[in-house]
Coordinates of C-alpha atoms and ligand atoms in Angstrom, one line a residue:
X1264 CA -28.2 -11.9 6.4
X1265 CA -26.5 -9.5 8.9
X1266 CA -24.5 -6.8 7.2
X1267 CA -20.8 -7.5 6.6
X1268 CA -18.1 -5.3 8.1
X1269 CA -14.5 -5.3 6.7
X1270 CA -11.7 -4.5 9.1
X1271 CA -8.1 -3.8 7.9
X1272 CA -5.2 -4.0 10.4
X1273 CA -1.9 -2.7 9.0
X1274 CA 1.6 -3.5 10.0
X1275 CA 1.6 -1.2 13.0
X1276 CA -1.5 -2.7 14.5
X1277 CA 0.1 -6.1 14.4
X1278 CA 3.7 -5.0 15.1
X1279 CA 4.1 -7.1 18.3
X1280 CA 2.3 -9.7 20.5
X1281 CA 0.9 -6.8 22.6
X1282 CA -0.5 -5.1 19.4
X1283 CA -2.1 -8.4 18.4
X1284 CA -3.7 -8.7 21.9
X1285 CA -5.1 -5.2 21.3
X1286 CA -6.5 -6.3 17.9
X1287 CA -8.2 -9.2 19.6
X1288 CA -9.9 -6.8 22.0
X1289 CA -11.3 -4.7 19.2
X1290 CA -12.4 -7.8 17.3
X1291 CA -14.1 -9.2 20.4
X1292 CA -16.6 -6.4 20.4
X1293 CA -17.8 -7.5 17.0
X1294 CA -17.8 -11.2 17.8
X1295 CA -21.4 -11.8 16.7
X1296 CA -21.2 -9.7 13.5
X1297 CA -20.3 -10.8 10.1
X1298 CA -16.7 -9.7 9.9
X1299 CA -13.9 -9.9 7.3
X1300 CA -10.5 -9.1 8.8
X1301 CA -7.7 -8.1 6.5
X1302 CA -4.2 -8.2 8.0
X1303 CA -0.8 -6.9 6.8
X1304 CA 2.6 -8.2 7.5
X1305 CA 3.8 -7.6 11.1
X1306 CA 5.7 -4.3 11.7
X1307 CA 8.3 -3.6 9.1
X1308 CA 8.5 -7.2 7.9
X1309 CA 7.8 -6.3 4.3
X1310 CA 10.9 -4.0 4.3
X1311 CA 12.9 -6.8 5.9
X1312 CA 11.8 -9.2 3.2
X1313 CA 12.7 -6.7 0.5
X1314 CA 16.2 -6.5 2.0
X1315 CA 16.4 -10.3 2.2
X1316 CA 15.4 -10.6 -1.5
X1317 CA 18.2 -8.2 -2.4
X1318 CA 20.8 -10.4 -0.5
X1319 CA 19.5 -13.5 -2.2
X1320 CA 19.7 -11.9 -5.7
X1321 CA 23.2 -10.6 -4.9
X1322 CA 24.3 -14.0 -3.7
X1323 CA 25.2 -12.6 -0.2
X1324 CA 24.7 -15.8 1.7
X1325 CA 25.7 -14.7 5.2
X1326 CA 23.6 -11.6 5.1
X1327 CA 20.7 -13.6 3.6
X1328 CA 20.9 -16.3 6.4
X1329 CA 21.1 -13.6 9.0
X1330 CA 17.9 -11.9 7.7
X1331 CA 16.1 -15.2 7.5
X1332 CA 17.0 -15.9 11.2
X1333 CA 15.9 -12.5 12.3
X1334 CA 12.5 -12.7 10.5
X1335 CA 11.9 -16.2 11.8
X1336 CA 12.8 -15.4 15.4
X1337 CA 10.7 -12.3 15.3
X1338 CA 7.6 -14.3 14.3
X1339 CA 8.3 -17.3 16.5
X1340 CA 8.9 -14.9 19.5
X1341 CA 5.5 -13.1 19.0
X1342 CA 3.7 -16.4 18.6
X1343 CA 5.2 -17.8 21.9
X1344 CA 4.2 -14.7 23.7
X1345 CA 0.6 -15.1 22.5
X1346 CA -0.3 -18.7 23.0
X1347 CA 0.9 -21.4 25.3
X1348 CA 0.5 -25.1 26.0
X1349 CA -0.6 -27.3 23.2
X1350 CA -1.8 -24.3 21.2
X1351 CA 1.8 -23.0 21.1
X1352 CA 2.9 -26.4 20.0
X1353 CA 0.5 -26.4 17.1
X1354 CA 1.2 -22.8 16.0
X1355 CA 5.0 -23.2 16.1
X1356 CA 4.6 -26.4 14.0
X1357 CA 2.6 -24.5 11.5
X1358 CA 5.1 -21.7 11.3
X1359 CA 7.9 -24.2 10.9
X1360 CA 6.1 -25.6 7.9
X1361 CA 5.6 -22.1 6.4
X1362 CA 9.3 -21.2 7.1
X1363 CA 10.3 -24.5 5.3
X1364 CA 8.3 -23.4 2.3
X1365 CA 10.0 -20.0 2.5
X1366 CA 13.5 -21.6 2.6
X1367 CA 12.6 -23.8 -0.3
X1368 CA 12.0 -20.7 -2.4
X1369 CA 15.5 -19.5 -1.4
X1370 CA 17.2 -22.7 -2.3
X1371 CA 16.4 -22.2 -6.0
X1372 CA 18.2 -19.8 -8.3
X1373 CA 16.6 -16.6 -9.2
X1374 CA 16.0 -16.9 -12.9
X1375 CA 12.6 -15.4 -13.5
X1376 CA 13.2 -11.6 -13.0
X1377 CA 13.0 -9.4 -10.0
X1378 CA 9.3 -8.7 -9.9
X1379 CA 8.4 -12.4 -10.0
X1380 CA 10.7 -13.4 -7.2
X1381 CA 9.7 -10.3 -5.2
X1382 CA 6.1 -11.6 -5.1
X1383 CA 6.9 -15.2 -4.3
X1384 CA 9.1 -14.1 -1.4
X1385 CA 7.8 -10.8 0.0
X1386 CA 4.2 -12.2 0.1
X1387 CA 5.3 -14.4 3.0
X1388 CA 5.1 -11.5 5.4
X1389 CA 1.3 -11.6 5.3
X1390 CA 1.3 -15.4 5.2
X1391 CA 3.2 -15.5 8.5
X1392 CA 1.2 -12.7 10.3
X1393 CA -2.2 -14.0 9.4
X1394 CA -1.3 -17.5 10.6
X1395 CA -0.3 -16.0 14.0
X1396 CA -3.3 -13.6 14.3
X1397 CA -5.9 -16.2 13.3
X1398 CA -4.5 -18.7 15.6
X1399 CA -4.5 -16.3 18.5
X1400 CA -8.1 -15.2 17.9
X1401 CA -9.2 -18.8 18.0
X1402 CA -7.1 -19.3 21.1
X1403 CA -8.8 -16.4 22.7
X1404 CA -12.3 -17.9 22.0
X1405 CA -13.1 -15.8 18.9
X1406 CA -13.7 -18.4 16.3
X1407 CA -12.0 -17.2 13.1
X1408 CA -11.7 -18.8 9.7
X1409 CA -8.4 -18.2 7.9
X1410 CA -8.8 -17.9 4.2
X1411 CA -5.9 -17.8 1.7
X1412 CA -6.1 -14.5 -0.3
X1413 CA -4.2 -16.2 -3.1
X1414 CA -7.4 -18.1 -3.7
X1415 CA -9.7 -15.1 -3.2
X1416 CA -8.2 -12.4 -5.5
X1417 CA -7.3 -13.6 -8.9
X1418 CA -4.8 -11.3 -10.7
X1419 CA -3.0 -11.3 -14.0
X1420 CA 0.8 -11.9 -14.1
X1421 CA 1.8 -8.3 -13.6
X1422 CA 4.1 -9.1 -10.7
X1423 CA 4.4 -6.4 -8.0
X1424 CA 1.3 -4.8 -9.4
X1425 CA -1.2 -7.5 -10.0
X1426 CA -4.3 -6.4 -11.9
X1427 CA -7.3 -8.0 -10.1
X1428 CA -9.8 -9.8 -12.2
X1429 CA -12.9 -8.7 -10.3
X1430 CA -15.3 -11.0 -12.0
X1431 CA -13.4 -14.2 -11.2
X1432 CA -12.4 -12.9 -7.8
X1433 CA -16.1 -12.3 -7.1
X1434 CA -17.0 -15.9 -7.9
X1435 CA -14.1 -17.2 -5.8
X1436 CA -15.2 -15.0 -2.9
X1437 CA -18.7 -16.2 -3.1
X1438 CA -17.5 -19.8 -2.8
X1439 CA -15.2 -19.1 0.2
X1440 CA -17.3 -16.7 2.3
X1441 CA -20.7 -18.1 3.1
X1442 CA -21.3 -16.4 6.5
X1443 CA -23.1 -19.5 7.6
X1444 CA -20.4 -21.9 8.7
X1445 CA -18.4 -19.0 10.1
X1446 CA -19.0 -15.3 10.8
X1447 CA -15.5 -14.1 11.3
X1448 CA -13.0 -14.5 8.4
X1449 CA -9.4 -13.4 8.3
X1450 CA -7.2 -13.1 5.2
X1451 CA -4.0 -11.6 4.0
X1452 CA -3.9 -8.1 2.6
X1453 CA -1.6 -7.1 -0.3
X1454 CA -1.5 -10.5 -2.1
X1455 CA -3.3 -12.4 -4.7
X1456 CA -2.8 -15.3 -7.0
X1457 CA -2.6 -16.0 -10.7
X1458 CA -4.4 -18.6 -12.7
X1459 CA -1.3 -20.7 -12.8
X1460 CA -0.9 -20.6 -9.0
X1461 CA 1.9 -18.1 -8.7
X1462 CA 1.6 -15.3 -6.1
X1463 CA 1.2 -11.6 -7.0
X1464 CA 1.4 -8.6 -4.8
X1465 CA -0.8 -5.5 -5.4
X1466 CA 1.7 -2.8 -4.7
X1467 CA 3.3 -1.6 -1.4
X1468 CA 0.8 -0.8 1.2
X1469 CA -1.8 -2.6 -0.8
X1470 CA -3.7 -4.1 2.1
X1471 CA -6.1 -1.2 2.2
X1472 CA -6.9 -2.0 -1.5
X1473 CA -7.5 -5.7 -0.6
X1474 CA -10.0 -4.6 2.1
X1475 CA -11.8 -2.3 -0.3
X1476 CA -11.9 -5.0 -3.0
X1477 CA -13.3 -7.6 -0.7
X1478 CA -15.9 -5.1 0.6
X1479 CA -17.0 -4.4 -3.0
X1480 CA -17.1 -8.1 -3.9
X1481 CA -19.0 -9.1 -0.8
X1482 CA -21.3 -6.1 -0.8
X1483 CA -20.1 -5.1 2.7
X1484 CA -21.8 -2.4 4.7
X1485 CA -18.6 -0.5 5.6
X1486 CA -14.8 -0.8 5.8
X1487 CA -12.7 0.3 8.8
X1488 CA -9.0 0.8 8.6
X1489 CA -7.5 0.7 12.1
X1490 CA -4.4 2.9 12.4
X1491 CA -2.0 4.4 15.0
X1492 CA -3.5 7.9 14.4
X1493 CA -6.8 9.3 15.3
X1494 CA -8.1 9.3 11.7
X1495 CA -7.2 11.2 8.5
X1496 CA -5.1 14.3 9.5
X1497 CA -4.5 17.4 7.4
X1498 CA -0.8 16.5 7.4
X1499 CA 1.6 13.8 8.5
X1500 CA 2.4 14.7 12.2
X1501 CA 5.9 13.1 11.8
X1502 CA 6.7 15.9 9.3
X1503 CA 4.5 18.8 10.1
X1504 CA 3.6 20.6 13.3
X1505 CA 0.1 21.6 14.4
X1506 CA -2.0 19.0 12.5
X1507 CA -5.8 18.5 12.9
X1508 CA -8.0 15.6 12.3
X1509 CA -10.5 15.8 9.4
X1510 CA -14.0 14.5 10.4
X1511 CA -15.4 13.9 7.0
X1512 CA -13.6 13.5 3.7
X1513 CA -15.4 12.9 0.4
X1514 CA -14.4 10.1 -1.9
X1515 CA -13.2 12.7 -4.4
X1516 CA -11.0 14.4 -1.9
X1517 CA -9.6 11.1 -0.6
X1518 CA -8.6 10.0 -4.1
X1519 CA -6.9 13.3 -4.8
X1520 CA -5.0 13.1 -1.5
X1521 CA -4.0 9.5 -2.1
X1522 CA -2.9 10.4 -5.6
X1523 CA -0.7 13.2 -4.3
X1524 CA 1.0 10.7 -2.0
X1525 CA -0.9 10.9 1.2
X1526 CA 0.2 7.8 3.1
X1527 CA -3.1 7.5 4.9
X1528 CA -4.7 5.1 2.3
X1529 CA -3.5 3.3 -0.8
X1530 CA -4.6 5.2 -3.9
X1531 CA -6.5 2.3 -5.4
X1532 CA -8.6 1.9 -2.3
X1533 CA -11.3 4.5 -3.1
X1534 CA -12.6 3.2 -6.4
X1535 CA -14.1 -0.1 -5.3
X1536 CA -15.7 1.7 -2.4
X1537 CA -17.0 4.6 -4.3
X1538 CA -18.5 2.3 -6.9
X1539 CA -20.8 0.7 -4.3
X1540 CA -20.9 3.8 -2.0
X1541 CA -19.4 1.8 0.9
X1542 CA -18.2 4.2 3.6
X1543 CA -14.7 4.0 4.9
X1544 CA -13.8 4.7 8.5
X1545 CA -10.3 5.4 9.5
X1546 CA -10.0 4.8 13.2
X1547 CA -7.4 4.6 16.0
X1548 CA -6.6 1.1 17.3
X1549 CA -5.2 2.9 20.4
X1550 CA -8.6 4.7 21.1
X1551 CA -11.1 2.6 19.2
X1552 CA -14.0 4.4 20.8
X1553 CA -13.1 7.7 19.1
X1554 CA -15.1 8.5 16.0
X1555 CA -12.1 8.8 13.6
X1556 CA -12.7 10.0 10.0
X1557 CA -15.5 9.0 7.6
X1558 CA -14.7 8.8 4.0
X1559 CA -17.9 8.7 2.0
X1560 CA -20.1 10.1 -0.7
X1561 CA -21.1 13.7 -0.5
X1562 CA -23.3 15.8 -2.8
X1563 CA -22.0 19.1 -1.3
X1564 CA -18.5 20.5 -1.2
X1565 CA -17.2 20.3 2.3
X1566 CA -14.8 23.1 3.4
X1567 CA -11.4 21.7 4.5
X1568 CA -8.4 23.4 6.1
X1569 CA -5.2 23.3 4.0
X1570 CA -4.1 19.7 3.6
X1571 CA -0.4 19.0 3.1
X1572 CA 1.0 16.0 1.4
X1573 CA 4.8 15.4 1.1
X1574 CA 6.0 12.9 -1.4
X1575 CA 9.7 12.2 -0.7
X1576 CA 12.3 10.7 -3.0
X1577 CA 11.5 12.5 -6.2
X1578 CA 13.5 13.1 -9.3
X1579 CA 12.9 15.8 -11.8
X1580 CA 13.8 14.7 -15.3
X1581 CA 13.9 17.1 -18.3
X1582 CA 14.0 15.7 -21.8
X1583 CA 14.9 17.8 -24.8
X1584 CA 14.7 16.5 -28.3
X1585 CA 18.1 16.2 -29.8
X1586 CA 17.0 17.5 -33.2
X1587 CA 15.3 20.6 -31.6
X1588 CA 11.8 19.4 -32.7
X1589 CA 8.8 20.6 -30.7
X1590 CA 7.7 18.5 -27.7
X1591 CA 4.1 18.1 -28.9
X1592 CA 1.4 15.4 -29.1
X1593 CA 3.2 12.8 -31.2
X1594 CA 6.4 13.0 -29.3
X1595 CA 4.6 13.1 -25.9
X1596 CA 2.6 10.0 -26.8
X1597 CA 5.9 8.1 -27.6
X1598 CA 7.5 9.3 -24.3
X1599 CA 4.5 8.1 -22.3
X1600 CA 4.5 4.8 -24.0
X1601 CA 8.0 4.2 -22.9
X1602 CA 7.4 5.5 -19.3
X1603 CA 4.3 3.3 -19.1
X1604 CA 6.2 0.3 -20.4
X1605 CA 8.7 0.6 -17.7
X1606 CA 6.1 1.5 -15.1
X1607 CA 7.7 4.8 -14.2
X1608 CA 5.3 6.6 -11.9
X1609 CA 4.8 10.2 -13.1
X1610 CA 3.7 12.6 -10.4
X1611 CA 3.9 16.0 -12.3
X1612 CA 4.3 17.1 -15.8
X1613 CA 5.5 20.4 -17.4
X1614 CA 6.1 21.1 -21.0
X1615 CA 7.6 23.9 -23.0
X1616 CA 8.4 24.2 -26.7
X1617 CA 11.5 22.1 -26.5
X1618 CA 11.6 20.7 -23.0
X1619 CA 9.5 18.2 -21.3
X1620 CA 9.9 17.7 -17.5
X1621 CA 8.5 15.1 -15.3
X1622 CA 8.7 14.6 -11.6
X1623 CA 8.9 10.9 -10.9
X1624 CA 9.4 8.5 -7.9
X1625 CA 13.1 7.8 -7.5
X1626 CA 12.9 4.1 -8.5
X1627 CA 16.3 3.6 -10.1
X1628 CA 15.7 0.3 -11.9
X1629 CA 12.6 1.4 -13.7
X1630 CA 13.9 4.9 -14.5
X1631 CA 17.2 3.7 -15.9
X1632 CA 15.4 1.3 -18.2
X1633 CA 13.1 4.1 -19.5
X1634 CA 15.9 6.6 -19.8
X1635 CA 18.0 4.2 -21.8
X1636 CA 15.3 4.0 -24.4
X1637 CA 14.7 7.8 -24.4
X1638 CA 18.4 8.8 -24.7
X1639 CA 18.6 8.1 -28.4
X1640 CA 16.1 10.9 -29.1
X1641 CA 16.4 13.1 -26.2
X1642 CA 19.0 14.9 -24.1
X1643 CA 18.3 13.9 -20.5
X1644 CA 19.0 16.1 -17.5
X1645 CA 18.0 15.4 -14.0
X1646 CA 17.9 16.7 -10.5
X1647 CA 17.6 14.2 -7.7
X1648 CA 17.1 14.4 -4.0
X1649 CA 13.9 16.3 -4.4
X1650 CA 10.5 16.1 -2.8
X1651 CA 7.0 17.1 -4.0
X1652 CA 4.8 19.1 -1.6
X1653 CA 1.1 19.3 -2.4
X1654 CA -1.0 21.7 -0.6
X1655 CA -4.8 21.2 -1.2
X1656 CA -7.1 24.1 -0.2
X1657 CA -4.0 26.3 0.1
X1658 CA -3.8 29.8 1.5
X1659 CA -1.0 32.3 0.9
X1660 CA 0.1 31.8 4.5
X1661 CA 0.5 28.1 4.2
X1662 CA 2.5 28.5 1.0
X1663 CA 4.8 31.1 2.6
X1664 CA 5.1 28.9 5.7
X1665 CA 6.3 25.8 3.9
X1666 CA 7.8 27.0 0.7
X1667 CA 9.2 30.4 1.7
X1668 CA 13.0 30.4 1.4
X1669 CA 13.2 27.1 -0.4
X1670 CA 14.4 26.5 -3.9
X1671 CA 11.4 25.6 -6.1
X1672 CA 12.3 23.6 -9.2
X1673 CA 8.8 23.4 -10.5
X1674 CA 5.3 24.5 -9.4
X1675 CA 1.8 24.2 -10.5
X1676 CA -1.4 25.8 -9.1
X1677 CA -5.1 25.3 -9.7
X1678 CA -7.8 27.0 -7.7
X1679 CA -7.7 24.2 -5.1
X1680 CA -4.2 22.8 -5.3
X1681 CA -0.7 24.0 -5.3
X1682 CA 2.2 21.7 -5.9
X1683 CA 5.9 22.3 -5.5
X1684 CA 9.0 20.3 -6.4
X1685 CA 11.6 21.4 -3.9
X1686 CA 15.0 20.2 -2.5
X1687 CA 14.7 17.6 0.1
X1688 CA 15.7 19.0 3.4
Ligands
LIG1753 N1 2.8 -5.4 4.0 C1 2.7 -4.6 2.8 C2 3.5 -3.4 2.9 O1 4.1 -3.1 3.9 C3 1.3 -4.3 2.5 C4 0.6 -3.3 3.5 O2 1.1 -3.1 4.6 O3 -0.5 -2.8 3.2 O4 3.7 -2.7 1.9
MG1754 MG1 2.8 -3.2 5.8

């Protein structure tokens, strides 16, 4: 059998009819290869669906209907720009059916908790986009089989953070991808399904993870993530000036960067690839012939320039035991059990005799729930409106350049990494 390539196209690469045409041009070059294409929701649809969900939960009918109309006309508009004639007829009909299913969800009452409803609704972004993209590829003479990721990736019922059962998913994938009856497959990123048929999502920006998982389960030769940047840069060009592209990044470095908050790839992406030593290419969908960045195994340490990662929307929480007892192992394990239970994401930790500080993502719902439990035993203080800057392979000059003159709330340094919790600008 020919090797399998996995391509992932994120929201920006399918943000409009024009972008989808560009996607087709890239895919056309691989028309005779075995290809698995993973697609995200178009443009900022996931954000729009999150806003829509909030209107639904708040019972804001007018705002809700307005959002539904916007999302629908955006997708219908793109579809009509891409295909015409009978094909347009068929695609619009199919989208109508999907929007009816979507409306049906909204006609019920939200009784099953935020995370559950989030997944049932927000997952539609990928359902809509893949229907349009697969239809267009076929229309363009690139025969593509659309598979439903809800039937490929089996997860547990941890809504908004589905834990993938790799064994079952492997079997499901073997059944669906035979690479005989078709050679190009397309499916949704970000979503999976439970045993009982409900939908789960894998965490924001989870399509990279989907691509990596499928590559692992299918034994693919490589994965390519097509982006609007040249490859992995040493810093986000939207935030920092004078950035440079990294040619090669080891799995280890990539996982560290993703963990610090680098937006370039979803943190869970590396493990499935590393486990089978599948290289990951990050390439530009604007200039597909450029080499991009390779993320792969390396036995030697590769010297990198300073790499900057800014994690916005951080809160620094300091807990002090009310009875003045030391913050040591037993007490730490209880604190972590509570944080874990409420899925509070801890990005940095600092302890002293009677203080325990954590820098966490500013996710109000989760944090309030955790703090509520902690307040009986701890005094809680917090600073909000912060950001966390990580500098890998730092130099004195880079620290001075980016930290000089700013108020630092907390900092940590190892030989390779310096991290600073600072006021958001
Ligand atoms: N559409 C989802 C999101 O925006 C997943 C993804 O793009 O990877 O978070
Ligand atoms: Mg997206």
